Short mmCIF file of C-alpha atoms and ligand atoms in Angstrom, two decimals:
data_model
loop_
_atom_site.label_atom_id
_atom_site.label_comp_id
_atom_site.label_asym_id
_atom_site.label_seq_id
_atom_site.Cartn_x
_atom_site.Cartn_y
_atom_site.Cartn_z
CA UNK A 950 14.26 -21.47 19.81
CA UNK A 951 11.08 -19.46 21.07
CA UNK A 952 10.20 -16.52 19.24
CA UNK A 953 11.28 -14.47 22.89
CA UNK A 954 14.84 -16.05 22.51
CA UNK A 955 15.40 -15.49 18.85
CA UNK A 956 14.01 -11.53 19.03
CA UNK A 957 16.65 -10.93 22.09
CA UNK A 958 19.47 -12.08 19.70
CA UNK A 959 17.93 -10.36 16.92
CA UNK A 960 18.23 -7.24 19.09
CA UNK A 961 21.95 -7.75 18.86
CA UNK A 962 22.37 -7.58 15.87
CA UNK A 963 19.94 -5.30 13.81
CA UNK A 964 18.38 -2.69 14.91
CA UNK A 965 15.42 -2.98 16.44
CA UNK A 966 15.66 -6.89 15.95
CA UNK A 967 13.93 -6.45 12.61
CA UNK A 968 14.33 -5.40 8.65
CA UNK A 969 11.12 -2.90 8.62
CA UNK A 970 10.33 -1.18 11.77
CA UNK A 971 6.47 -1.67 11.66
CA UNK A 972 7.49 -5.81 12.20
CA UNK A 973 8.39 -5.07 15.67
CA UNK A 974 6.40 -5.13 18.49
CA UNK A 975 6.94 -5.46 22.59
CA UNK A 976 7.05 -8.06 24.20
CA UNK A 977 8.59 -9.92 21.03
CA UNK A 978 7.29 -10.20 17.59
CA UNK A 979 6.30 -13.46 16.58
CA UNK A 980 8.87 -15.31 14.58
CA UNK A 981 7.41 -17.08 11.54
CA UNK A 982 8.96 -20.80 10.19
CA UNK A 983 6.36 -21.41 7.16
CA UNK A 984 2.93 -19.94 5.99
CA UNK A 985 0.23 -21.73 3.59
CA UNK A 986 -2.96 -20.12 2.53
CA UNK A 987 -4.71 -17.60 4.92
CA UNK A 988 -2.20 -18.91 8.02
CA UNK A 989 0.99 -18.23 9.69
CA UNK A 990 3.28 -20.72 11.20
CA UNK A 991 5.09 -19.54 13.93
CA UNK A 992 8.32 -21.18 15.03
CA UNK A 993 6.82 -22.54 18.49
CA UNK A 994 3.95 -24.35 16.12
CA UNK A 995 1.17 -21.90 17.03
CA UNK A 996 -1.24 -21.54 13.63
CA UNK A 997 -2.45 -18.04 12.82
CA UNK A 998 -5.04 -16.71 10.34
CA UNK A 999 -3.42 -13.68 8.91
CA UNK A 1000 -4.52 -10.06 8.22
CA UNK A 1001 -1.11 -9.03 7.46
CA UNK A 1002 -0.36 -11.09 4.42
CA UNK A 1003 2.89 -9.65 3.60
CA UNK A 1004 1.72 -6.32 4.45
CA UNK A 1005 -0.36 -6.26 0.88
CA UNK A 1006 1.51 -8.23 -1.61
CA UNK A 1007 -0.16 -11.73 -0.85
CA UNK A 1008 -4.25 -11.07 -2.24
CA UNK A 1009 -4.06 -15.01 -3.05
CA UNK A 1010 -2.88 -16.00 0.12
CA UNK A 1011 0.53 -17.31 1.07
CA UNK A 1012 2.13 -19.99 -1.36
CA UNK A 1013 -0.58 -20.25 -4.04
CA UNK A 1014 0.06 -23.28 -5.89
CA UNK A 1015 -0.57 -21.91 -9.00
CA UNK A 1016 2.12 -19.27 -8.33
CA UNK A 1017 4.20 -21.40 -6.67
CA UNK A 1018 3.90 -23.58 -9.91
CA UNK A 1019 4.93 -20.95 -12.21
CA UNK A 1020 7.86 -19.76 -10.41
CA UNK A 1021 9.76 -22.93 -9.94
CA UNK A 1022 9.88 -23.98 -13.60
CA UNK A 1023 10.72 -20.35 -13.97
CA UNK A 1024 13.55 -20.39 -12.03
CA UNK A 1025 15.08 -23.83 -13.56
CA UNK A 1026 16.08 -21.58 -16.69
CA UNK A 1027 18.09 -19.17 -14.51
CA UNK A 1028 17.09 -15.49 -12.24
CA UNK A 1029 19.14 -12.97 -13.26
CA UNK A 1030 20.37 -12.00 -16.40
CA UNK A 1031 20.85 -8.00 -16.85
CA UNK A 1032 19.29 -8.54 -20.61
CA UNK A 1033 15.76 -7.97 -21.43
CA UNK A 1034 13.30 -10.96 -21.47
CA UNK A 1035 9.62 -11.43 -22.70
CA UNK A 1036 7.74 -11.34 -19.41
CA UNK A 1037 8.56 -7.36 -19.36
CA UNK A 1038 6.25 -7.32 -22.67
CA UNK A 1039 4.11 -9.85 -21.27
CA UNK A 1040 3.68 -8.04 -17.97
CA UNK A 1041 3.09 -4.66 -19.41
CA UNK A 1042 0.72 -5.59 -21.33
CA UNK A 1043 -1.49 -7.03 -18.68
CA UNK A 1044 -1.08 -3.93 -16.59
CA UNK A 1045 -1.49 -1.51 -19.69
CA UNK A 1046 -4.61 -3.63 -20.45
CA UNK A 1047 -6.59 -2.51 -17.15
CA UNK A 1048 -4.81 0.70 -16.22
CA UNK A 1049 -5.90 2.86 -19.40
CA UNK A 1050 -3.98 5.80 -18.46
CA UNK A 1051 -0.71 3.94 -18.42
CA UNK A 1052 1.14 4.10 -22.15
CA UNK A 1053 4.61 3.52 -20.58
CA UNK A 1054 6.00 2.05 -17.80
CA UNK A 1055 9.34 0.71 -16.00
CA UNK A 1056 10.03 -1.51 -14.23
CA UNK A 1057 11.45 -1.19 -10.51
CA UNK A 1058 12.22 -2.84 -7.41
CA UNK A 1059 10.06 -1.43 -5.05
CA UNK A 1060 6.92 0.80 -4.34
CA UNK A 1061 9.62 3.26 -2.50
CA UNK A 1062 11.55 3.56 -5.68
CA UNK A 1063 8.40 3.85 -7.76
CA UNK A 1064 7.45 6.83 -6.33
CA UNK A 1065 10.73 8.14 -5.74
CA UNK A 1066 11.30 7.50 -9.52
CA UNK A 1067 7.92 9.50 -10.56
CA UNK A 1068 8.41 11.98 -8.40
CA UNK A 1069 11.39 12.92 -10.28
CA UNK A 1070 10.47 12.21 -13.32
CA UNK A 1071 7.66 14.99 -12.78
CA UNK A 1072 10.03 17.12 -11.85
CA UNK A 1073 11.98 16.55 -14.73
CA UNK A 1074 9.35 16.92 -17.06
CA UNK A 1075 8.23 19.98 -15.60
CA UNK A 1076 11.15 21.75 -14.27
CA UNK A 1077 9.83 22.75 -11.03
CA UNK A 1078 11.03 21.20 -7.96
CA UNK A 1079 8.13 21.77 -5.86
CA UNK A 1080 5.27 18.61 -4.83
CA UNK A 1081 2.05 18.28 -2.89
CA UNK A 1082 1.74 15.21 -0.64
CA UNK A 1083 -1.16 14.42 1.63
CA UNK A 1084 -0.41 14.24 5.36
CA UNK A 1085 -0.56 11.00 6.08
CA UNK A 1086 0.03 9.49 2.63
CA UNK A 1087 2.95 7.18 2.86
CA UNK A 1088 5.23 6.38 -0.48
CA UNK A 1089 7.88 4.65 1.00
CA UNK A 1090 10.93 5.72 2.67
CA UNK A 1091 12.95 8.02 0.80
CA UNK A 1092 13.76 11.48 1.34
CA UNK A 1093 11.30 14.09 -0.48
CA UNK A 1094 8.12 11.96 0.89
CA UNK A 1095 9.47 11.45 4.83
CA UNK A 1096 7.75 14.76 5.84
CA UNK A 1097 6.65 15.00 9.04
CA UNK A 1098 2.81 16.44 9.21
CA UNK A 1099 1.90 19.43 11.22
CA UNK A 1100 -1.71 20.17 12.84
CA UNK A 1101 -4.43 21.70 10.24
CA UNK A 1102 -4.06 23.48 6.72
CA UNK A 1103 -1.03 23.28 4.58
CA UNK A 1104 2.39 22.50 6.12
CA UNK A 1105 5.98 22.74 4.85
CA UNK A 1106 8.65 20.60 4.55
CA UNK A 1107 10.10 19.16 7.94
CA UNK A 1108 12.27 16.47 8.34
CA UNK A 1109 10.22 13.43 9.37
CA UNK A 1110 12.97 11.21 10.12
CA UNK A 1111 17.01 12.41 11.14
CA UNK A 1112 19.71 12.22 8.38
CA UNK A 1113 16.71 14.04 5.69
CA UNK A 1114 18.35 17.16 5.10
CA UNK A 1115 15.95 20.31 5.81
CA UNK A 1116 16.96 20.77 2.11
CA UNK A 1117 15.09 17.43 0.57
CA UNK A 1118 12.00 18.40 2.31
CA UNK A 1119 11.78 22.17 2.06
CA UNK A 1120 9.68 21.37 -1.39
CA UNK A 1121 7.04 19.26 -0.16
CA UNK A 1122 3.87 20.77 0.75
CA UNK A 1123 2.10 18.76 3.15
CA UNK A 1124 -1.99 18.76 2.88
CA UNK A 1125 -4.70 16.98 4.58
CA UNK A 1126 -6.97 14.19 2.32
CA UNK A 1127 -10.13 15.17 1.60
CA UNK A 1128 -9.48 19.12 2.27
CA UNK A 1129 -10.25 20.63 -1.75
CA UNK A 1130 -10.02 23.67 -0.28
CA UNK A 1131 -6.07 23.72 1.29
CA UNK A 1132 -4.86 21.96 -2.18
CA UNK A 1133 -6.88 25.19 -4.06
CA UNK A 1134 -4.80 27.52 -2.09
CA UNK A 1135 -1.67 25.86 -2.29
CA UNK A 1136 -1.93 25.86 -6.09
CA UNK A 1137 -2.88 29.09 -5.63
CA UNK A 1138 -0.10 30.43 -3.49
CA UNK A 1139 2.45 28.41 -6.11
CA UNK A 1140 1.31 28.88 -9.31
CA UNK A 1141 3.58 27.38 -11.63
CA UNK A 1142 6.03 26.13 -9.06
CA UNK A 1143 4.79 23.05 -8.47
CA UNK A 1144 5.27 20.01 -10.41
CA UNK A 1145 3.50 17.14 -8.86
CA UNK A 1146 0.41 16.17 -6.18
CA UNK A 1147 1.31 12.73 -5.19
CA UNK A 1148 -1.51 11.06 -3.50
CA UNK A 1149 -2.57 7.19 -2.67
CA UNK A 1150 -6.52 7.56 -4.03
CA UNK A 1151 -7.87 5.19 -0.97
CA UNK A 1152 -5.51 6.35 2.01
CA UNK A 1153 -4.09 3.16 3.28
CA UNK A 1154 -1.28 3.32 5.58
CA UNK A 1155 -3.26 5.00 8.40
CA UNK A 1156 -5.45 2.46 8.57
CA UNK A 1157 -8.05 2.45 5.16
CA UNK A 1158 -9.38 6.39 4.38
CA UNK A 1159 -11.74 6.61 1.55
CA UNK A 1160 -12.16 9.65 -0.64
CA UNK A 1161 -15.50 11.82 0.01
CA UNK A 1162 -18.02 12.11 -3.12
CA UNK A 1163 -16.21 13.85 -5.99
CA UNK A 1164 -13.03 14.78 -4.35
CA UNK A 1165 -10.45 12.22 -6.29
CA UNK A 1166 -12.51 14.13 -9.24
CA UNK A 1167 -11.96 17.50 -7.95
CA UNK A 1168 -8.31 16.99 -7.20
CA UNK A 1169 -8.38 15.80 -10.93
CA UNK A 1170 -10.15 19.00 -12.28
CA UNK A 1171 -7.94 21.22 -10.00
CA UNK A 1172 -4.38 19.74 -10.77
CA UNK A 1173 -4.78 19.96 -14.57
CA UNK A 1174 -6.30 23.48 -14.38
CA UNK A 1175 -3.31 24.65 -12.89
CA UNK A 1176 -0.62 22.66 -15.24
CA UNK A 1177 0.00 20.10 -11.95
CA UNK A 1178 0.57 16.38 -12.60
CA UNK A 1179 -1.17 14.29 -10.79
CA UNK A 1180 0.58 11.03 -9.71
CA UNK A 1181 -1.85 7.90 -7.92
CA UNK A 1182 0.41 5.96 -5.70
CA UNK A 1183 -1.48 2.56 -6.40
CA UNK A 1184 0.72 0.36 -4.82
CA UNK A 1185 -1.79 -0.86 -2.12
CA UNK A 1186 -5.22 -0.04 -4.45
CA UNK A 1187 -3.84 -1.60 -7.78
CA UNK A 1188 -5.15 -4.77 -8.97
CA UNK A 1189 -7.31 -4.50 -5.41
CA UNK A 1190 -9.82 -2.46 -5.49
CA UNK A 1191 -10.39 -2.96 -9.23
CA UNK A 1192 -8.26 -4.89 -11.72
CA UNK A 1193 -7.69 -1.07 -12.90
CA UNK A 1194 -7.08 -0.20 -9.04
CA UNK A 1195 -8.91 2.93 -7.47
CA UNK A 1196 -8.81 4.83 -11.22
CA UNK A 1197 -10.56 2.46 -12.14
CA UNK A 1198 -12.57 2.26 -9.83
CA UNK A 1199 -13.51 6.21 -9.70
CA UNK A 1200 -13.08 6.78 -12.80
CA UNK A 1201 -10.10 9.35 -12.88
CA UNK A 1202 -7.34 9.49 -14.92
CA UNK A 1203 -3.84 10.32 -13.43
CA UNK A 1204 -0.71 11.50 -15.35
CA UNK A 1205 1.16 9.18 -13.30
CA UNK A 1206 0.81 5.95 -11.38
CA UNK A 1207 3.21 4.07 -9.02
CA UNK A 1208 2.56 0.30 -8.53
CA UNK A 1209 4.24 -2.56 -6.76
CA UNK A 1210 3.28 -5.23 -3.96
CA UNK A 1211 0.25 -7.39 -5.58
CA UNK A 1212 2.18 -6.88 -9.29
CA UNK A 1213 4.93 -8.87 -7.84
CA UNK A 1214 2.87 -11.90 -6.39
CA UNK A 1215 4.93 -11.45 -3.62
CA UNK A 1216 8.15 -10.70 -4.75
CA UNK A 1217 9.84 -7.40 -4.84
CA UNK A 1218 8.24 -5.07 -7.44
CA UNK A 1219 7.33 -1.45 -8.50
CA UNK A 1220 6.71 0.38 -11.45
CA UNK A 1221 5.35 3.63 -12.37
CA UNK A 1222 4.00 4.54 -15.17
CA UNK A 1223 1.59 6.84 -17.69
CA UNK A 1224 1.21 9.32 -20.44
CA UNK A 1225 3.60 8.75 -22.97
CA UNK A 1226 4.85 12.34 -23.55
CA UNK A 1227 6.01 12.10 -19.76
CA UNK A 1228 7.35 8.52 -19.55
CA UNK A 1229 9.33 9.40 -22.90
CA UNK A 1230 11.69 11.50 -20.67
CA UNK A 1231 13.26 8.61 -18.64
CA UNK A 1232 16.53 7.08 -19.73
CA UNK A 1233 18.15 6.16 -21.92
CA UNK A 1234 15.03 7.38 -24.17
CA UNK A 1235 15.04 10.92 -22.25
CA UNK A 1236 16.92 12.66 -19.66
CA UNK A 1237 15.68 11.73 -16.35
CA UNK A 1238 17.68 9.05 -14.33
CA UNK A 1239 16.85 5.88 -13.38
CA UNK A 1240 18.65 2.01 -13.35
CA UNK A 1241 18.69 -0.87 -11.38
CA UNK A 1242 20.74 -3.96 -11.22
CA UNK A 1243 17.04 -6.47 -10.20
CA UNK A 1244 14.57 -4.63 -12.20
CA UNK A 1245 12.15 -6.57 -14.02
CA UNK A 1246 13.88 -9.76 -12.71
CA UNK A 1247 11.96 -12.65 -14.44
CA UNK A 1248 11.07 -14.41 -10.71
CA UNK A 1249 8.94 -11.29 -9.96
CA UNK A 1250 7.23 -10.65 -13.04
CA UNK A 1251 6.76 -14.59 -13.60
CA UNK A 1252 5.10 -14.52 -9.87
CA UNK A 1253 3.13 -11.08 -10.63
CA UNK A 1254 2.13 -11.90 -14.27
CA UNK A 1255 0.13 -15.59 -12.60
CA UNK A 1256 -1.20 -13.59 -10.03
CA UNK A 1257 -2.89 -11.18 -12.20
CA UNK A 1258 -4.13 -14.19 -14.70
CA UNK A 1259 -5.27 -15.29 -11.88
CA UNK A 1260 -7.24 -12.05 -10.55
CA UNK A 1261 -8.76 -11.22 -13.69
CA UNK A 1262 -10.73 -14.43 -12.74
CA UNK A 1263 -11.34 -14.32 -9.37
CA UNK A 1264 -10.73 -10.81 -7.85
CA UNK A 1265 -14.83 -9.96 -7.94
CA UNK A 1266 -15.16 -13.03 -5.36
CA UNK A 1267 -12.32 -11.80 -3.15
CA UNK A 1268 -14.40 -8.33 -3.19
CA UNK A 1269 -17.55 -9.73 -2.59
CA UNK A 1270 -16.15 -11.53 0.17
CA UNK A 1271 -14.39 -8.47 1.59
CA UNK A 1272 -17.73 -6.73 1.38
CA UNK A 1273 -19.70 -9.45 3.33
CA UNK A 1274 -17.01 -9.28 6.15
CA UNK A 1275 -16.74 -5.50 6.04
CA UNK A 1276 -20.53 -5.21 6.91
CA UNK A 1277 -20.77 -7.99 9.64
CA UNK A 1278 -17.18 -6.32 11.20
CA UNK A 1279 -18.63 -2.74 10.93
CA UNK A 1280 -21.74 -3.85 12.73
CA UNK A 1281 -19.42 -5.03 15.63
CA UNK A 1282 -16.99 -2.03 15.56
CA UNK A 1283 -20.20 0.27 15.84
CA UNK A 1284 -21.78 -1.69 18.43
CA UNK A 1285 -18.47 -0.92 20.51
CA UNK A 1286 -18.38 2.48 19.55
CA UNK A 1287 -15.72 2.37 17.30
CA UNK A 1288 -15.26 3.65 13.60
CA UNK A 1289 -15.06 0.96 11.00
CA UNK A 1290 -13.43 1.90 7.34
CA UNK A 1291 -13.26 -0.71 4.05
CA UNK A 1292 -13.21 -1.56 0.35
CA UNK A 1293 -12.70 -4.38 -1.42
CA UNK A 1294 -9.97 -6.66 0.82
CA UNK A 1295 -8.96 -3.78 2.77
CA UNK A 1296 -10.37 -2.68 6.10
CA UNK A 1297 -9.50 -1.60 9.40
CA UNK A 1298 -11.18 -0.72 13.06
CA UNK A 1299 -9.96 2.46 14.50
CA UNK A 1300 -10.11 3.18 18.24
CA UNK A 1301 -11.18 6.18 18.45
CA UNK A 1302 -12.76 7.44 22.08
CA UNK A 1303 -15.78 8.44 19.77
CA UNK A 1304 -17.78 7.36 16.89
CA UNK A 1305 -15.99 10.33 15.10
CA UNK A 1306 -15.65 9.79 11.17
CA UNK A 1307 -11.99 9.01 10.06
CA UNK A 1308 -11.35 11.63 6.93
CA UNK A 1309 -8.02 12.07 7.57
CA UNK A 1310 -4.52 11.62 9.35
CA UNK A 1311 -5.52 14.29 11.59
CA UNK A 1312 -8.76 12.24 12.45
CA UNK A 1313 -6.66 8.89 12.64
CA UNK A 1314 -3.71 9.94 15.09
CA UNK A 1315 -6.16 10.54 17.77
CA UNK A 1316 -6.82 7.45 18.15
CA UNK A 1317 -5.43 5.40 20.96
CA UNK A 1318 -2.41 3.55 19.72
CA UNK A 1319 -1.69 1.73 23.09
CA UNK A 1320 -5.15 0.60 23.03
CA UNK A 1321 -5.06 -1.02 19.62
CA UNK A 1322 -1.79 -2.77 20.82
CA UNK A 1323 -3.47 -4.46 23.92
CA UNK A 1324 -6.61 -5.21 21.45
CA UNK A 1325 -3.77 -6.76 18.72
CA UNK A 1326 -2.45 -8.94 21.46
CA UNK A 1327 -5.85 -10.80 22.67
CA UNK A 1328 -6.58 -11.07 18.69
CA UNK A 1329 -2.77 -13.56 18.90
CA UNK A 1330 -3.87 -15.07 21.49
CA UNK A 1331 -7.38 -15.89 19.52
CA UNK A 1332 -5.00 -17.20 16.65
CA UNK A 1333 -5.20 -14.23 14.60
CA UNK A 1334 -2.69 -12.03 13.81
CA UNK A 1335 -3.26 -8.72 12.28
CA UNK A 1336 -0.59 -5.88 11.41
CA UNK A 1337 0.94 -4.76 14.78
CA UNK A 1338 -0.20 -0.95 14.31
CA UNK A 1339 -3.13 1.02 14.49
CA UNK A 1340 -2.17 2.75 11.33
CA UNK A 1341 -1.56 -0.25 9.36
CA UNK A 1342 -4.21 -2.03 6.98
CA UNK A 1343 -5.76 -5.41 7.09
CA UNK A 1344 -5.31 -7.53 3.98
CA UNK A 1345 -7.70 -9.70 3.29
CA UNK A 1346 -7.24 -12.73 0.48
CA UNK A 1347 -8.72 -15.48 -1.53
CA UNK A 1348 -7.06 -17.79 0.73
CA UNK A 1349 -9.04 -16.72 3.46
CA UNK A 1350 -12.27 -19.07 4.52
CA UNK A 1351 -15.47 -18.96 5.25
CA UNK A 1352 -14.76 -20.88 8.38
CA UNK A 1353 -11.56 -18.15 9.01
CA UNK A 1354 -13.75 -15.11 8.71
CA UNK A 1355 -16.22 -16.74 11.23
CA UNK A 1356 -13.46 -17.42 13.57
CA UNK A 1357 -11.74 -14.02 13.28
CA UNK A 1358 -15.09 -11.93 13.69
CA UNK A 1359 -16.15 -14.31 16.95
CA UNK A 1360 -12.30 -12.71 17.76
CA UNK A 1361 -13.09 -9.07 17.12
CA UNK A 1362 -16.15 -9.44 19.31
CA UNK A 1363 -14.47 -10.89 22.17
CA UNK A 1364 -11.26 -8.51 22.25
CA UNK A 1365 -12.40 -5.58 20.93
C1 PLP B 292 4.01 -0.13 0.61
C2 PLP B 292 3.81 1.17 -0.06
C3 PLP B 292 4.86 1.84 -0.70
C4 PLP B 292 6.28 1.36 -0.59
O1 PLP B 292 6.48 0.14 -1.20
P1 PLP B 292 7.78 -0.75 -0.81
O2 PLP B 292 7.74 -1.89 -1.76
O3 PLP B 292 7.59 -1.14 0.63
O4 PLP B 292 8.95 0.14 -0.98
C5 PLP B 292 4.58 2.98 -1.41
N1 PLP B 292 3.33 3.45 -1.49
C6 PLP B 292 2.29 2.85 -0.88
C7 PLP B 292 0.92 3.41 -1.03
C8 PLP B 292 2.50 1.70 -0.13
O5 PLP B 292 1.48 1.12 0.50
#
């Protein structure tokens, strides 16, 4: 069947046609039968290189042999026991190795309940209920984080989505990234209320934001003057932009960090993790909830402990590649008047009707969405497909060739 044919019976059935809303798109998404190294396979036989790559996970590239390798002799001895096994040791200790402020960590299923699972545990560590989240700054989908973001300073808790109760929301204090001034007077109009600023250090869900000089530093120096953890959602930046992620990278030290995507190779992960006074507190050690039937399920650790073998090898030639594309890509984006943003594999062209700077999701949401969506569809019909959204990142890999980036920035010329 055509992908057309299979998205109207998809329609029927689940909503939307699809199981994550950012996969669908009008007329039809494309529906995918196989993918091997930087392509997609669609079901009609039409080869794409992809910017997507599992929306993060995949910084080798789809079906990495060496991966591949590791998880089918893995899975010969069995994939689910509810016991502990080595590769939780094995796997901690490779991300405790480059993540320095991590002493403890658990393992979860998901960047969503990473940061659901921090965010509580701050809470519980604390006992304060409130947190500061950046407008814009997406942790998955569960309650306290689906905020919806108002216009300018600091807003308060509205629903984002229906079924959040006013009541799961009416803690989180929405701020915009790179505004030190709003997060000093929301500390300072809730001193000793808050317990948490959660806050992905290189914004990447609306497109790729990166920090101004010194503010990931500032946000630092403010939090722990006022007795507020700070928690780096890392799930897109870890193992990316450094092995250590963007701490690393900046040099700042978080009391907490949520991981997941690249950890799991390209199975379903998360973990958070850090200080070990705070980590102490989850169960059964401590008193803050948390379980789960799949965590630390030996396909995805097998599948995330190879991938980061394999990184601490390679992921400076990944970089440098991003970093060659990056400049030749920005030079086109400017020469069409549009804003270009990147680090490391991570980049994105934002349509914006001027050469504005993006600094925030303020900046990014004027720019025009139904635009990017006709630009997305010449880019299929070049044989590249990127994420469907203008707020959503692209991913590139070590898959990716010299002879792909060529053909994809001959593409961005052309469509943009
Ligand atoms: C993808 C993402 C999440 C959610 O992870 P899931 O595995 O999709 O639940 C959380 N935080 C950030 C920064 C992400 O990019």
């Amino acid at each position: 069947m055509k992908s057309s044919d299979l998205y109207k019976v998809a329609k029927e059935l689940m909503p939307g046609g699809v199981s994550s809303p950012v996969r669908a798109f009008e007329p039809n998404p494309i529906y995918i039968k196989a993918a091997n190294g930087s392509k997609l396979i669609d079901v009609e036989e039409r080869e794409y290189i992809d910017y997507c790559m599992g929306f993060g996970p995949l910084i080798l590239g789809h079906k990495n042999p060496d991966v591949l390798d590791a998880v089918r002799k893995r899975l010969e001895r069995g994939w689910l026991y509810g016991a502990p096994i080595e590769e939780e040791i094995e796997l901690s200790k490779l991300i405790k190795k480059h993540f320095k402020s991590i002493d403890m960590l658990r393992f979860v299923n998901t960047g969503t309940e990473a940061t659901m699972s921090a965010i509580r545990l701050a809470r519980g560590f604390t006992s304060r209920d409130k947190i500061i989240k950046i407008g814009g700054g997406f942790h998955g989908a569960h309650d306290t984080v689906l905020v919806k973001t108002g216009s300018g300073g600091a807003t308060f808790g509205i629903p984002d989505s229906a079924g959040v109760p006013k009541d799961s929301v009416k803690n989180t204090i929405q701020i915009p990234f790179n505004d030190l001034e709003a997060l000093s007077n929301v500390l300072n109009g809730h001193k000793e209320e808050i317990a948490a600023l959660i806050i992905e250090p290189v914004m990447g869900n609306v497109g790729v934001i990166l920090p101004k000089d010194d503010y990931l530093r500032e946000v630092r120096n403010l939090t722990r003057e006022n007795d507020v953890l700070l928690i780096f959602d890392e799930v897109i930046t870890g193992f990316r932009i450094s092995l250590g992620g963007a701490q690393e990278y900046f040099g700042i030290d978080p009391d907490l960090t949520t991981l997941g995507k690249i950890i799991g190779g390209g199975f379903p992960i998360g973990v958070f993790g850090g200080r070990r006074e705070i980590m102490e507190n989850v169960a059964p050690e401590g008193d803050v909830y948390q379980a789960g039937t799949f965590s630390g399920n030996p396909i995805s650790l097998t599948a995330g402990i190879k991938t980061i073998e394999i990184l601490e090898r390679i992921l400076n030639d990944i970089n440098e590649k991003g970093r060659r594309m990056g400049k030749s890509l920005a030079g086109i984006a400017e020469e069409k008047g549009y804003f270009f943003s990147g680090i490391a594999s991570i980049f994105k062209v934002f349509l914006t009707e001027s050469r504005e700077r993006i600094e925030n999701y303020e900046d990014a949401i004027k720019c025009d969405k139904r635009r990017y969506m006709e630009f997305f569809k010449r880019m299929l019909s070049c044989g590249i497909y990127l994420p469907p959204s203008q707020f959503e990142t692209n991913f590139l890999s070590l898959a990716h060739s010299n002879e792909d980036i060529e053909r994809t920035l001959e593409a961005y010329k052309n469509c943009l």
